[in-house]
Coordinates of C-alpha atoms in Angstrom, one line a residue:
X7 CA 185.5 63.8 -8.4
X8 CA 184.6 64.3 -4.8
X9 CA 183.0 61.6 -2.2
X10 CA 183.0 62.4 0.8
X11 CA 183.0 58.9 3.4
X12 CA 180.1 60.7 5.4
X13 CA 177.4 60.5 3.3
X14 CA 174.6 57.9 1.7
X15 CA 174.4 57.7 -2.0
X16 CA 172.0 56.7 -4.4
X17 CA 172.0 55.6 -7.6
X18 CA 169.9 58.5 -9.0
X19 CA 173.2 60.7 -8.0
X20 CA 171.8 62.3 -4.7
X21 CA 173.3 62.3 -1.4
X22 CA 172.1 62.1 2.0
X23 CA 173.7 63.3 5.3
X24 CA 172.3 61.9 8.0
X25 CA 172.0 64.1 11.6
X26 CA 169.1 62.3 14.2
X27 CA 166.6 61.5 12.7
X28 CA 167.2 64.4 10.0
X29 CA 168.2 64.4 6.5
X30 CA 170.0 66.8 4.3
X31 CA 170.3 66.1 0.4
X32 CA 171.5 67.3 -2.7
X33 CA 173.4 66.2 -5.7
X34 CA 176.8 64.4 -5.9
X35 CA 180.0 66.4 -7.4
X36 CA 179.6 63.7 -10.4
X37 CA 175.9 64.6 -11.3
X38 CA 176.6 68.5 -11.5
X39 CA 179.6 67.5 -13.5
X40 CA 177.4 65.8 -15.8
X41 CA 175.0 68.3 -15.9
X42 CA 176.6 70.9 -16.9
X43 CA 176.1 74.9 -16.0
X44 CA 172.9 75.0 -13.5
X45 CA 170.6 77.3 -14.4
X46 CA 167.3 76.6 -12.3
X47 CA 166.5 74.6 -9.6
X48 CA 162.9 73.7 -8.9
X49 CA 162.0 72.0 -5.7
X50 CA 158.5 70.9 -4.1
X51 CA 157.4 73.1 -0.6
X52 CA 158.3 73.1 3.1
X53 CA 155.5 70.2 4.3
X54 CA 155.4 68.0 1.5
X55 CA 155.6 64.3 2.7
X56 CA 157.2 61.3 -0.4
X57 CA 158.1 58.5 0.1
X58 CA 161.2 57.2 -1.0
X59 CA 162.3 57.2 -4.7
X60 CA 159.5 59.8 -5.1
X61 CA 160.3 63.2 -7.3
X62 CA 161.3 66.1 -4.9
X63 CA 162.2 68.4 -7.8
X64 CA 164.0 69.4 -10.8
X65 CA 167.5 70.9 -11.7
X66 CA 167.5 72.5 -15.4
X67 CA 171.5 72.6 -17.0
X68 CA 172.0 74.0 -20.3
X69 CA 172.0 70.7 -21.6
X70 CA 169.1 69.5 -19.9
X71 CA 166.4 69.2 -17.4
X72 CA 166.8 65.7 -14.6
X73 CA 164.8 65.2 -12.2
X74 CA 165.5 64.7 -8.2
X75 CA 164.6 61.6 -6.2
X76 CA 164.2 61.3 -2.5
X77 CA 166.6 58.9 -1.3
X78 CA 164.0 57.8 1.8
X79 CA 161.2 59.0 2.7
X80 CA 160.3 61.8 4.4
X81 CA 159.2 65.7 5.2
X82 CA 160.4 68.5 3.3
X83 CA 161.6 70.5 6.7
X84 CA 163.8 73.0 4.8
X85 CA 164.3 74.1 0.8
X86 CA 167.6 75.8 0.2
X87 CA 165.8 78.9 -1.4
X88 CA 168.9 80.8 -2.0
X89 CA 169.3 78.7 -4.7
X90 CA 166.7 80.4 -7.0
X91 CA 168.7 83.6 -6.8
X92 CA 172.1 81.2 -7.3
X93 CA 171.5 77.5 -9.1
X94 CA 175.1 77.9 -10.2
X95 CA 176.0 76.9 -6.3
X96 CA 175.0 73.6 -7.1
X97 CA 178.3 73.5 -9.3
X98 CA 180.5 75.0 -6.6
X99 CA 179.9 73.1 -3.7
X100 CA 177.4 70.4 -4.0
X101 CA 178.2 69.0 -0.2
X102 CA 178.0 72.4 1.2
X103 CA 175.7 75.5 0.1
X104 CA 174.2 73.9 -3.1
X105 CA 172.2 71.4 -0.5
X106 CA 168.9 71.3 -1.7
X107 CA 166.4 70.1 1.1
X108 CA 166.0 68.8 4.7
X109 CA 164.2 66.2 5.5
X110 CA 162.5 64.4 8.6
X111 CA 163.3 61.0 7.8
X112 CA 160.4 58.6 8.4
X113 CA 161.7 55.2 8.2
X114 CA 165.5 55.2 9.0
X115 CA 165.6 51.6 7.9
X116 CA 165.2 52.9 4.2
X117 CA 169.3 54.0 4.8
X118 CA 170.3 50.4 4.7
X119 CA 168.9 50.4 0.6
X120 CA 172.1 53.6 0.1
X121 CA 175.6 53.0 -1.2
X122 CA 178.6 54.3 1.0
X123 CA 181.3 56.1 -0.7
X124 CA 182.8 53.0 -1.8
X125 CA 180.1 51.7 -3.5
X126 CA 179.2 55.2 -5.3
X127 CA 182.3 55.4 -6.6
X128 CA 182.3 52.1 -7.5
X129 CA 179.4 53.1 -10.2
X130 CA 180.5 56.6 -11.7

């Protein structure tokens, strides 16, 4: 299972990478893994503001349907939309293309409530 040292972790299995003030998240290698074959990803517009621990979205597998957390809170900026054309990314490369949103963080003090990859690990 991959963890890369650069990211925040939650334990909903979502991952944040951090860049100014600006967010990008997704699910860990573990939580595909779990999941199974992706076959629809379902995630809430550009503009929507939650707070953290909200519900961002939905991934469907072929054996089920979980739901996505925000791991602080914060602005949708971005929504990977290639991945309604390719959910399957999500199983390929969770850290890279199968990203799922940006964010505009709103309190960075919410990071301090994430697990390093030492922790994460620690838990799956």
């Amino acid at each position: 299972m991959d963890t890369p040292g650069d990211l925040y972790y939650t334990e909903d299995h979502e991952w944040l990478r951090l860049d100014n003030g600006a967010a990008t998240v997704g699910i860990t290698d573990f939580a595909q893994n779990e999941l199974g074959d992706i076959v629809f990803v379902e995630i809430e517009p550009e503009g929507t503001e939650l707070g953290q621990g909200d519900i961002f979205g939905t991934v469907e597998a072929v054996k089920t349907v979980s739901e996505l957390y925000m791991p602080v809170g914060g602005t949708i900026t971005a929504v990977n939309t290639d991945l309604e054309m390719a959910p399957e990314t999500v199983n390929d490369d969770p850290y890279g293309e199968g990203w799922m949103i940006e964010i505009e963080v709103q309190d960075e003090s919410e990071i301090d409530d994430l697990m390093d990859a030492g922790a994460y690990a620690e838990i799956t």
